[in-house]
CSV table of C-alpha atoms and ligand atoms in Angstrom, one decimal:
chain,number,residue,atom,x,y,z
A,195,MET,CA,15.7,-7.7,21.9
A,196,THR,CA,19.0,-6.1,23.4
A,197,THR,CA,22.3,-8.1,22.5
A,198,THR,CA,25.7,-7.7,24.0
A,199,SER,CA,27.8,-6.7,20.7
A,200,THR,CA,31.6,-7.6,21.2
A,201,LEU,CA,32.6,-6.0,17.6
A,202,THR,CA,34.5,-3.8,17.2
A,203,ARG,CA,35.3,-1.3,14.3
A,204,ALA,CA,38.6,-2.7,13.6
A,205,ASP,CA,36.8,-6.0,12.9
A,206,CYS,CA,34.5,-4.6,10.2
A,207,LEU,CA,37.6,-2.7,9.0
A,208,ALA,CA,38.7,-6.3,8.5
A,209,ARG,CA,35.9,-8.2,7.3
A,210,ASP,CA,36.4,-5.3,4.6
A,211,ALA,CA,40.1,-6.4,3.9
A,212,ARG,CA,39.0,-10.1,3.5
A,213,ASP,CA,35.6,-8.9,0.9
A,214,PRO,CA,35.3,-10.5,-2.2
A,215,LEU,CA,33.1,-7.7,-3.2
A,216,ARG,CA,35.1,-5.1,-1.9
A,217,ALA,CA,36.8,-3.8,-5.8
A,218,LEU,CA,33.6,-2.8,-7.3
A,219,ARG,CA,33.0,-0.3,-4.8
A,220,ALA,CA,35.4,1.6,-6.9
A,221,ARG,CA,32.7,1.4,-10.0
A,222,PHE,CA,30.4,3.0,-8.2
A,223,GLU,CA,30.3,7.6,-8.1
A,224,LEU,CA,29.8,7.7,-4.1
A,225,PRO,CA,30.2,11.4,-3.1
A,226,PRO,CA,33.1,11.9,-0.1
A,227,GLY,CA,30.9,11.9,3.6
A,228,ILE,CA,27.6,10.5,2.7
A,229,ILE,CA,26.9,6.7,4.0
A,230,TYR,CA,24.0,5.7,1.5
A,231,LEU,CA,21.8,3.2,2.2
A,232,ASP,CA,19.2,4.1,0.2
A,233,GLY,CA,20.4,2.0,-3.0
A,234,ASN,CA,16.9,0.1,-2.4
A,235,SER,CA,15.0,3.4,-3.7
A,236,LEU,CA,17.0,5.2,-5.6
A,237,GLY,CA,20.9,3.2,-6.9
A,238,ALA,CA,23.9,4.9,-7.0
A,239,ARG,CA,25.2,6.1,-10.2
A,240,PRO,CA,28.0,3.3,-11.8
A,241,LYS,CA,31.0,6.1,-12.7
A,242,ALA,CA,30.6,4.6,-16.4
A,243,ALA,CA,26.9,6.0,-16.5
A,244,LEU,CA,28.4,9.7,-17.0
A,245,ALA,CA,30.7,8.9,-19.7
A,246,ARG,CA,27.8,6.3,-21.7
A,247,ALA,CA,25.5,9.5,-21.2
A,248,GLN,CA,27.3,11.9,-22.7
A,249,GLU,CA,28.0,9.3,-26.0
A,250,VAL,CA,24.5,9.1,-26.3
A,251,VAL,CA,23.9,12.4,-25.4
A,252,ALA,CA,27.1,14.0,-27.8
A,253,GLN,CA,27.8,11.2,-30.3
A,254,GLU,CA,24.5,9.0,-30.9
A,255,TRP,CA,21.9,11.7,-30.8
A,256,GLY,CA,23.7,14.9,-31.7
A,257,GLN,CA,26.2,13.3,-34.7
A,258,ASP,CA,24.0,10.6,-35.7
A,259,LEU,CA,20.7,11.8,-34.8
A,260,ILE,CA,18.1,9.3,-36.2
A,261,LYS,CA,20.4,7.0,-37.8
A,262,SER,CA,20.9,5.5,-34.5
A,263,TRP,CA,17.5,4.0,-33.8
A,264,ASN,CA,20.2,1.4,-36.1
A,265,SER,CA,23.3,1.9,-36.0
A,266,ALA,CA,23.6,3.1,-32.0
A,267,GLY,CA,21.1,-0.4,-31.9
A,268,TRP,CA,18.2,2.2,-30.0
A,269,PHE,CA,15.8,-0.2,-31.0
A,270,ASP,CA,16.8,-3.3,-30.1
A,271,LEU,CA,18.2,-1.9,-26.8
A,272,PRO,CA,15.0,-2.7,-24.6
A,273,LYS,CA,15.6,-6.8,-25.5
A,274,ARG,CA,19.2,-6.1,-25.2
A,275,LEU,CA,18.9,-5.5,-21.9
A,276,GLY,CA,16.4,-7.8,-21.1
A,277,ASP,CA,18.7,-10.3,-22.4
A,278,ARG,CA,21.5,-9.0,-20.3
A,279,LEU,CA,19.3,-8.7,-16.9
A,280,ALA,CA,17.8,-12.0,-17.4
A,281,PRO,CA,20.3,-14.2,-15.6
A,282,LEU,CA,19.9,-11.6,-12.8
A,283,VAL,CA,16.6,-13.5,-12.3
A,284,GLY,CA,16.6,-16.7,-13.6
A,285,ALA,CA,14.4,-16.1,-16.5
A,286,GLN,CA,16.5,-17.1,-19.7
A,287,ALA,CA,17.5,-15.0,-23.0
A,288,GLY,CA,14.3,-13.1,-25.0
A,289,GLU,CA,12.2,-13.6,-22.5
A,290,VAL,CA,12.9,-10.0,-20.3
A,291,VAL,CA,12.0,-6.6,-21.4
A,292,VAL,CA,13.2,-3.7,-20.4
A,293,THR,CA,10.5,-1.3,-20.7
A,294,ASP,CA,8.0,1.2,-19.4
A,295,SER,CA,7.2,1.5,-15.6
A,296,THR,CA,7.0,-1.3,-12.9
A,297,SER,CA,3.1,-0.4,-12.4
A,298,LEU,CA,3.1,-0.1,-16.4
A,299,ASN,CA,4.1,-3.9,-16.8
A,300,LEU,CA,2.5,-4.7,-13.7
A,301,PHE,CA,-0.8,-3.9,-15.5
A,302,LYS,CA,0.0,-6.2,-18.7
A,303,ALA,CA,0.9,-9.0,-16.9
A,304,LEU,CA,-2.1,-9.1,-14.9
A,305,ALA,CA,-4.3,-7.8,-17.4
A,306,ALA,CA,-2.2,-11.2,-19.9
A,307,ALA,CA,-3.1,-13.3,-17.0
A,308,LEU,CA,-6.8,-12.4,-16.2
A,309,GLN,CA,-7.1,-13.2,-20.2
A,310,ILE,CA,-5.4,-16.4,-20.9
A,311,GLN,CA,-8.2,-17.1,-17.1
A,312,ALA,CA,-11.3,-15.4,-18.7
A,313,ALA,CA,-10.1,-17.6,-22.2
A,314,SER,CA,-9.7,-21.1,-20.0
A,315,PRO,CA,-12.3,-24.0,-21.8
A,316,ASP,CA,-13.2,-24.8,-18.5
A,317,PRO,CA,-16.2,-22.9,-17.7
A,318,GLN,CA,-15.0,-23.0,-13.7
A,319,THR,CA,-11.8,-21.2,-14.6
A,320,ALA,CA,-13.5,-19.1,-16.8
A,321,ALA,CA,-15.0,-17.5,-14.5
A,322,ARG,CA,-12.4,-16.8,-12.0
A,323,ARG,CA,-12.8,-13.1,-11.0
A,324,THR,CA,-10.5,-12.3,-7.9
A,325,ILE,CA,-6.5,-10.3,-8.3
A,326,VAL,CA,-5.5,-11.7,-4.3
A,327,THR,CA,-3.2,-9.5,-2.9
A,328,GLU,CA,-1.6,-8.2,0.5
A,329,ARG,CA,-3.1,-4.8,2.0
A,330,SER,CA,1.0,-3.9,2.2
A,331,ASN,CA,1.8,-4.0,-1.3
A,332,PHE,CA,3.4,-1.3,-2.3
A,333,PRO,CA,0.5,0.9,-3.1
A,334,THR,CA,1.4,1.2,-7.1
A,335,ASP,CA,0.6,-2.3,-6.8
A,336,ILE,CA,-2.8,-2.6,-5.8
A,337,TYR,CA,-3.9,0.6,-7.7
A,338,MET,CA,-3.0,-0.8,-10.9
A,339,ALA,CA,-5.3,-3.7,-9.6
A,340,GLU,CA,-7.9,-2.6,-8.6
A,341,GLY,CA,-7.5,0.3,-11.6
A,342,LEU,CA,-7.9,-3.2,-14.2
A,343,ALA,CA,-10.7,-4.2,-12.2
A,344,GLN,CA,-13.1,-1.7,-12.1
A,345,TRP,CA,-12.1,-1.1,-15.9
A,346,LEU,CA,-13.0,-4.7,-16.8
A,347,GLY,CA,-15.8,-4.9,-14.4
A,348,ARG,CA,-18.3,-8.1,-14.5
A,349,GLY,CA,-17.4,-8.8,-11.2
A,350,TYR,CA,-13.3,-8.3,-10.8
A,351,ARG,CA,-12.0,-7.3,-7.9
A,352,VAL,CA,-9.0,-6.7,-5.7
A,353,ARG,CA,-9.2,-9.1,-2.6
A,354,LEU,CA,-6.2,-8.3,0.0
A,355,VAL,CA,-5.3,-10.4,2.9
A,356,ASP,CA,-3.3,-8.9,5.9
A,357,ALA,CA,-1.0,-11.5,6.7
A,358,VAL,CA,0.7,-14.6,4.7
A,359,GLU,CA,-0.9,-17.4,6.5
A,360,GLU,CA,-4.2,-16.1,5.3
A,361,LEU,CA,-3.0,-16.7,1.3
A,362,ALA,CA,-4.7,-20.3,1.7
A,363,ASP,CA,-7.9,-19.0,1.7
A,364,ALA,CA,-7.8,-16.3,-0.1
A,365,VAL,CA,-6.1,-18.3,-3.3
A,366,ASP,CA,-10.1,-20.0,-3.4
A,367,ALA,CA,-11.8,-21.4,-6.1
A,368,ASN,CA,-12.5,-17.5,-7.4
A,369,CYS,CA,-9.0,-16.0,-7.7
A,370,ALA,CA,-7.4,-15.9,-11.2
A,371,VAL,CA,-4.2,-14.2,-10.2
A,372,LEU,CA,-2.0,-14.3,-7.0
A,373,MET,CA,-0.5,-11.1,-7.2
A,374,LEU,CA,2.6,-10.7,-5.0
A,375,THR,CA,5.8,-8.3,-4.0
A,376,HIS,CA,8.8,-10.7,-3.5
A,377,VAL,CA,10.3,-8.7,-1.1
A,378,ASN,CA,8.1,-6.3,1.0
A,379,TYR,CA,9.2,-2.3,0.3
A,380,ARG,CA,8.6,-1.6,4.0
A,381,THR,CA,9.5,-4.6,6.6
A,382,GLY,CA,12.0,-5.9,4.0
A,383,TYR,CA,9.8,-9.5,4.2
A,384,GLN,CA,10.6,-12.0,1.7
A,385,HIS,CA,8.3,-13.9,0.4
A,386,ASP,CA,8.3,-18.3,-0.6
A,387,MET,CA,8.3,-17.8,-4.3
A,388,ALA,CA,8.7,-21.7,-5.0
A,389,GLY,CA,5.9,-22.5,-2.3
A,390,LEU,CA,3.3,-20.0,-3.2
A,391,THR,CA,3.5,-20.2,-6.6
A,392,ARG,CA,3.2,-24.1,-6.3
A,393,LEU,CA,-0.2,-22.5,-4.1
A,394,ALA,CA,-1.5,-20.5,-7.0
A,395,HIS,CA,-1.3,-23.5,-9.4
A,396,ALA,CA,-2.4,-25.9,-7.4
A,397,ARG,CA,-5.5,-23.9,-6.8
A,398,GLY,CA,-6.1,-23.1,-10.7
A,399,ALA,CA,-4.4,-19.6,-10.4
A,400,LEU,CA,-1.6,-17.8,-12.4
A,401,ALA,CA,1.3,-16.2,-9.9
A,402,VAL,CA,2.5,-12.8,-11.0
A,403,TRP,CA,5.6,-11.8,-9.1
A,404,ASP,CA,7.1,-8.1,-7.9
A,405,LEU,CA,10.2,-8.1,-8.1
A,406,ALA,CA,11.1,-4.5,-7.2
A,407,HIS,CA,13.3,-5.0,-4.5
A,408,SER,CA,14.6,-8.0,-5.3
A,409,ALA,CA,16.5,-7.8,-9.0
A,410,GLY,CA,19.9,-7.6,-8.1
A,411,ALA,CA,18.9,-8.0,-4.4
A,412,VAL,CA,18.2,-11.0,-3.5
A,413,PRO,CA,19.1,-14.7,-5.7
A,414,LEU,CA,15.5,-15.4,-8.0
A,415,ASP,CA,15.1,-18.0,-9.6
A,416,LEU,CA,12.3,-17.6,-11.9
A,417,HIS,CA,12.0,-20.6,-13.6
A,418,GLY,CA,12.8,-22.8,-11.2
A,419,ALA,CA,10.0,-21.3,-8.6
A,420,GLU,CA,7.6,-21.8,-11.8
A,421,ALA,CA,5.9,-18.4,-11.5
A,422,ASP,CA,3.7,-17.2,-14.9
A,423,PHE,CA,4.9,-13.3,-14.9
A,424,ALA,CA,7.3,-11.1,-12.9
A,425,VAL,CA,8.3,-7.4,-13.1
A,426,GLY,CA,10.6,-5.7,-11.7
A,427,CYS,CA,12.9,-1.8,-11.3
A,428,THR,CA,16.1,-0.8,-12.2
A,429,TYR,CA,16.5,2.2,-10.7
A,430,LYS,CA,16.7,0.5,-7.1
A,431,TYR,CA,19.5,-2.4,-6.8
A,432,LEU,CA,20.0,-2.8,-10.3
A,433,ASN,CA,21.2,1.0,-10.4
A,434,GLY,CA,19.9,1.9,-13.5
A,435,GLY,CA,19.4,5.7,-12.4
A,436,PRO,CA,16.6,8.1,-11.8
A,437,GLY,CA,13.1,6.6,-13.5
A,438,ALA,CA,15.0,4.5,-15.7
A,439,PRO,CA,13.0,2.2,-17.2
A,440,ALA,CA,11.8,-1.2,-15.5
A,441,PHE,CA,11.2,-4.4,-16.8
A,442,ILE,CA,8.8,-7.3,-17.5
A,443,TRP,CA,9.0,-10.6,-17.6
A,444,VAL,CA,6.8,-13.2,-20.3
A,445,PRO,CA,7.8,-16.8,-20.2
A,446,ARG,CA,7.9,-18.8,-23.8
A,447,ARG,CA,5.4,-21.4,-22.3
A,448,HIS,CA,3.0,-17.4,-21.7
A,449,GLN,CA,3.7,-15.9,-24.5
A,450,ALA,CA,2.1,-17.1,-27.2
A,451,ALA,CA,-1.4,-16.2,-25.2
A,452,PHE,CA,0.3,-13.2,-24.1
A,453,ALA,CA,-2.1,-10.2,-25.1
A,454,HIS,CA,-2.4,-6.9,-23.0
A,455,PRO,CA,-5.0,-3.7,-24.1
A,456,LEU,CA,-1.6,-0.9,-24.7
A,457,THR,CA,-1.1,-3.0,-28.7
A,458,GLY,CA,1.3,-0.2,-29.2
A,459,TRP,CA,3.1,-0.1,-32.0
A,460,TRP,CA,6.5,-1.6,-30.5
A,461,SER,CA,4.5,-5.0,-30.0
A,462,HIS,CA,3.0,-4.8,-34.1
A,463,ALA,CA,4.7,-7.4,-35.9
A,464,GLN,CA,5.3,-4.8,-38.2
A,465,PRO,CA,5.9,-2.2,-36.8
A,466,PHE,CA,7.3,0.3,-39.7
A,467,ALA,CA,4.4,-1.3,-42.5
A,468,MET,CA,2.6,1.1,-40.6
A,469,ALA,CA,-0.9,-1.3,-41.1
A,470,HIS,CA,-4.3,-0.3,-40.5
A,471,GLY,CA,-4.7,-2.8,-37.6
A,472,PHE,CA,-3.1,-4.6,-34.6
A,473,ALA,CA,-1.6,-7.4,-35.1
A,474,ALA,CA,0.9,-8.3,-32.5
A,475,CYS,CA,4.4,-9.7,-32.9
A,476,GLU,CA,5.8,-12.9,-31.7
A,477,GLY,CA,8.1,-13.4,-28.4
A,478,ILE,CA,9.0,-11.0,-25.8
A,479,GLY,CA,8.4,-8.3,-28.3
A,480,ARG,CA,4.2,-8.4,-27.3
A,481,ALA,CA,5.4,-6.6,-23.8
A,482,LEU,CA,6.9,-3.2,-25.7
A,483,CYS,CA,4.4,-0.4,-26.3
A,484,GLY,CA,5.5,2.3,-27.9
A,485,THR,CA,8.6,4.1,-27.9
A,486,GLN,CA,11.2,4.3,-24.8
A,487,PRO,CA,13.3,7.3,-23.5
A,488,VAL,CA,16.5,6.7,-24.9
A,489,VAL,CA,19.2,8.2,-22.8
A,490,SER,CA,17.8,7.0,-19.5
A,491,LEU,CA,17.5,3.3,-20.9
A,492,ALA,CA,20.6,2.9,-22.4
A,493,LEU,CA,22.2,4.3,-19.1
A,494,VAL,CA,20.6,0.5,-17.3
A,495,GLU,CA,23.3,-1.1,-18.9
A,496,CYS,CA,25.7,0.7,-17.1
A,497,GLY,CA,24.5,-1.2,-14.1
A,498,LEU,CA,23.3,-4.5,-15.4
A,499,GLU,CA,27.3,-4.9,-16.4
A,500,VAL,CA,28.5,-4.4,-13.0
A,501,PHE,CA,26.6,-7.4,-11.7
A,502,GLU,CA,28.8,-9.0,-14.7
A,503,GLU,CA,31.5,-9.3,-12.8
A,504,THR,CA,30.2,-11.1,-9.7
A,505,SER,CA,27.7,-13.1,-8.9
A,506,MET,CA,24.1,-12.8,-6.6
A,507,ASP,CA,25.5,-15.2,-4.5
A,508,ALA,CA,28.1,-13.7,-3.3
A,509,ILE,CA,25.9,-9.9,-3.3
A,510,ARG,CA,23.6,-12.3,-0.8
A,511,ALA,CA,26.3,-13.1,1.3
A,512,LYS,CA,27.6,-10.2,1.6
A,513,SER,CA,24.3,-8.9,2.0
A,514,LEU,CA,23.3,-11.3,5.1
A,515,ALA,CA,26.0,-10.0,7.1
A,516,LEU,CA,25.6,-6.5,6.9
A,517,THR,CA,22.1,-6.9,7.7
A,518,ASP,CA,23.1,-9.2,10.7
A,519,LEU,CA,25.5,-6.8,11.3
A,520,PHE,CA,23.6,-3.6,11.2
A,521,ILE,CA,21.0,-5.5,13.6
A,522,GLU,CA,23.4,-6.6,16.0
A,523,LEU,CA,25.6,-3.3,16.6
A,524,VAL,CA,21.6,-1.3,16.7
A,525,GLU,CA,20.6,-4.1,19.0
A,526,SER,CA,24.0,-3.8,21.4
A,527,HIS,CA,24.8,0.2,20.4
A,528,CYS,CA,21.4,1.5,21.1
A,529,ALA,CA,20.2,-1.1,23.5
A,530,GLY,CA,17.7,1.3,25.6
A,531,HIS,CA,15.8,3.1,22.6
A,532,PRO,CA,12.2,2.7,21.8
A,533,LEU,CA,13.5,0.9,18.6
A,534,GLY,CA,11.9,-2.1,16.9
A,535,LEU,CA,12.8,-4.1,13.9
A,536,VAL,CA,10.8,-4.8,11.8
A,537,THR,CA,12.7,-7.0,9.4
A,538,PRO,CA,12.8,-10.4,9.5
A,539,ARG,CA,15.8,-11.9,11.9
A,540,GLU,CA,15.4,-15.2,9.3
A,541,HIS,CA,17.4,-15.7,6.2
A,542,ALA,CA,15.2,-16.7,4.6
A,543,ARG,CA,12.5,-14.3,4.8
A,544,ARG,CA,14.9,-11.2,4.1
A,545,GLY,CA,15.7,-9.1,1.9
A,546,SER,CA,18.3,-6.4,1.8
A,547,GLN,CA,17.1,-3.9,3.5
A,548,ALA,CA,16.8,-4.0,7.8
A,549,SER,CA,14.0,-1.7,9.2
A,550,PHE,CA,13.1,0.1,12.7
A,551,THR,CA,10.4,1.0,14.1
A,552,HIS,CA,10.7,4.8,16.5
A,553,PRO,CA,8.3,7.0,17.4
A,554,HIS,CA,10.2,9.8,16.1
A,555,GLY,CA,11.3,8.0,13.3
A,556,TYR,CA,10.8,10.4,10.4
A,557,ALA,CA,12.6,13.6,12.8
A,558,VAL,CA,15.3,10.7,12.9
A,559,MET,CA,15.8,10.0,9.9
A,560,GLN,CA,15.9,13.0,8.6
A,561,ALA,CA,19.3,13.5,11.7
A,562,LEU,CA,20.4,10.7,10.2
A,563,ILE,CA,20.6,12.9,6.9
A,564,GLY,CA,21.6,15.6,8.0
A,565,ARG,CA,24.8,13.7,9.7
A,566,GLY,CA,25.9,12.6,6.5
A,567,VAL,CA,24.0,8.5,6.8
A,568,ILE,CA,20.9,8.1,3.5
A,569,GLY,CA,18.5,5.9,4.3
A,570,ASP,CA,14.2,6.4,4.1
A,571,TYR,CA,11.5,6.5,6.6
A,572,ARG,CA,8.7,5.0,5.6
A,573,GLU,CA,4.7,5.5,7.4
A,574,PRO,CA,3.8,4.1,9.4
A,575,ALA,CA,7.2,5.2,11.6
A,576,ILE,CA,9.7,3.1,9.6
A,577,MET,CA,13.1,3.5,9.3
A,578,ARG,CA,14.6,1.9,6.2
A,579,PHE,CA,18.2,1.0,5.5
A,580,GLY,CA,19.1,-0.7,2.5
A,581,PHE,CA,22.1,-2.3,1.7
A,582,THR,CA,24.3,-2.5,-1.6
A,583,PRO,CA,26.3,-5.4,-1.5
A,584,LEU,CA,27.9,-3.6,-4.9
A,585,TYR,CA,29.0,-0.5,-2.8
A,586,THR,CA,28.0,-0.8,1.1
A,587,SER,CA,31.1,-2.1,3.3
A,588,PHE,CA,31.4,-3.3,6.5
A,589,ALA,CA,33.0,0.4,8.4
A,590,ASP,CA,30.0,1.8,7.0
A,591,VAL,CA,27.3,0.0,8.6
A,592,TRP,CA,29.4,0.4,11.6
A,593,ASP,CA,30.2,4.5,11.6
A,594,ALA,CA,26.2,4.5,10.3
A,595,VAL,CA,25.2,3.1,13.3
A,596,ALA,CA,28.0,4.6,15.7
A,597,ILE,CA,25.9,8.2,14.1
A,598,LEU,CA,21.6,7.1,14.9
A,599,LYS,CA,23.6,6.0,19.0
A,600,ASP,CA,25.3,9.9,19.0
A,601,ILE,CA,21.8,10.7,17.3
A,602,LEU,CA,19.5,9.3,19.6
A,603,ASP,CA,21.6,9.3,22.6
A,604,SER,CA,21.9,12.9,22.5
A,605,GLN,CA,18.4,13.4,20.8
A,606,ALA,CA,19.5,15.2,18.5
A,607,TYR,CA,16.5,15.3,16.2
A,608,ASP,CA,13.4,17.8,15.6
A,609,ILE,CA,9.9,16.1,16.2
A,610,ARG,CA,8.8,18.7,14.5
A,611,ALA,CA,10.6,18.3,10.7
A,612,GLU,CA,8.0,19.3,8.5
A,613,ARG,CA,7.7,16.0,5.8
A,614,SER,CA,9.1,16.5,2.2
A,615,ALA,CA,7.5,16.2,-0.9
A,616,VAL,CA,9.4,13.2,-1.3
A,617,THR,CA,10.3,10.8,1.1
B,33,PLP,C1,9.9,0.4,-6.3
B,33,PLP,C2,7.9,-0.4,-7.1
B,33,PLP,C3,7.2,0.1,-7.9
B,33,PLP,C4,7.8,1.2,-8.4
B,33,PLP,O1,6.5,1.6,-9.5
B,33,PLP,P1,6.4,3.2,-10.9
B,33,PLP,O2,6.1,2.7,-11.5
B,33,PLP,O3,8.4,2.4,-10.8
B,33,PLP,O4,6.1,4.1,-10.0
B,33,PLP,C5,6.3,-0.4,-8.0
B,33,PLP,N1,6.1,-1.9,-6.8
B,33,PLP,C6,7.2,-2.2,-6.3
B,33,PLP,C7,6.2,-3.2,-4.8
B,33,PLP,C8,8.2,-1.4,-5.7
B,33,PLP,O5,9.3,-1.4,-5.1
C-alpha cells in the first residue's frame, strides 16, 4: 500500500515533547549514534544494572560470600521477582517465579498440563493426546513440545496448524493442550488470548500461553482470560539482560495439581532437610528446579523497577503510536521499493513491532545496522523492527526511516552479505 504522509521531523519532535514516557529514556544506557529497534530480542540495559551488578559481585558475593543466600535474599529472588513481574501480566503475587529459560518453563507447563488431563476421572479427557500449536510459532516452543511428546510416547504428538482459522478444527476431542505464543516473533501478530482460551476450554483442552513477545510490550490479563499456564522472557521487553532467567505463571487454582518431571531440590518442601525422596512444596515454588544464576537474576529487578514508574496502558498507547508512525513513514517515504508489511494494521492484532519483507531483507538490514539503525532479520526475507516505548522516541522513528530510504534509494546494501551466527 502506498500512502502519502505530510508529517515532518518537527512533528515527531513535538510528539516527543508531549510524550508522558519521555523521562524514562534516561533510565537506559543507549550508545550515541544508535537507534535501537531490537529491544524485542535483547532489551537495552537499565543504567541501574551496572551498579546492581557491582553490588552483587563485589559486596554480596565478594564480601558476604555464602551468607548472601540469606542476608542478600538470593534464595527468595525467584519469588520476589515473580511478585514484582506479576502485575505486568495480570497475575497475582505468589503465582509467578523468575527462573530457568523460557524453553524449560514451557516444558514444565506442558508436562503439568498433560498430566492434569491424563489424571482426569473422565476417560475421554484422560485419553487426549495432542498438543495443538502453530507452525509459525517460535521454533523452540515446537521443539520442546515435540521432545516432550516423543519422550512420553503412548500416542502423544504435536499437531501444527497453518492459520488461526484452523485452530477451531484442530482443538478437537483429542486435544489435551492448546499451546500458543501470544505475539508472533516474526510478524508481530497478536492473538485474542481470552477468545482462544475460551475456545480451548469449551472443547475440553487447557490453554498454555508463551508471552515472550508480550510481557512488557502489551497489556496482559492472564486471570481475565482464564488462561491455564504462561511462560515468557525477561531479556526482551523487560530489559533483564542477556540470557536473564525467564518466568512461569501457575495460577493458584492449578498449583495443587502442578507436577512436572524436573523435580529438583528447589521445589522440594524442605530443600535443606536433604531428605531421601522428593516431596513437592506448596505453591508457586513447585515451578522451580535448581540453583539459579544469581548475578543475572538480580539484574532482572532493574528492568522491572522502570515499569513501576508507568503503566502498561501508557506503554501500549505509545507503542501503537510508534508502530503506526513507522508504518506510515515507510509506506510513504519508501514507496516504490518492494517492501511488504507483514504486521497487522489492526491495533488489537498487533504487538509492539513492525516487520517488512524485502527480497534482500538480510542485506538491507546489515546496511541499516552499519548506519546505526539496529533491527534484525528473520527468515524468510523479514526485516523486524521492535519498538520499546520506554526508550524509543518519535524522532528515532523518523531518523530510522530516513536512513532506510537512503539505503534503498541508493541501493547501498551488499546482496552477498555473509550471514552471522546470530542474526
Ligand atoms: C525468545 C523466545 C523464546 C526463547 O527461549 P529461550 O529458552 O530463552 O531460548 C522462546 N519462545 C518464544 C516464543 C520466544 O519468542
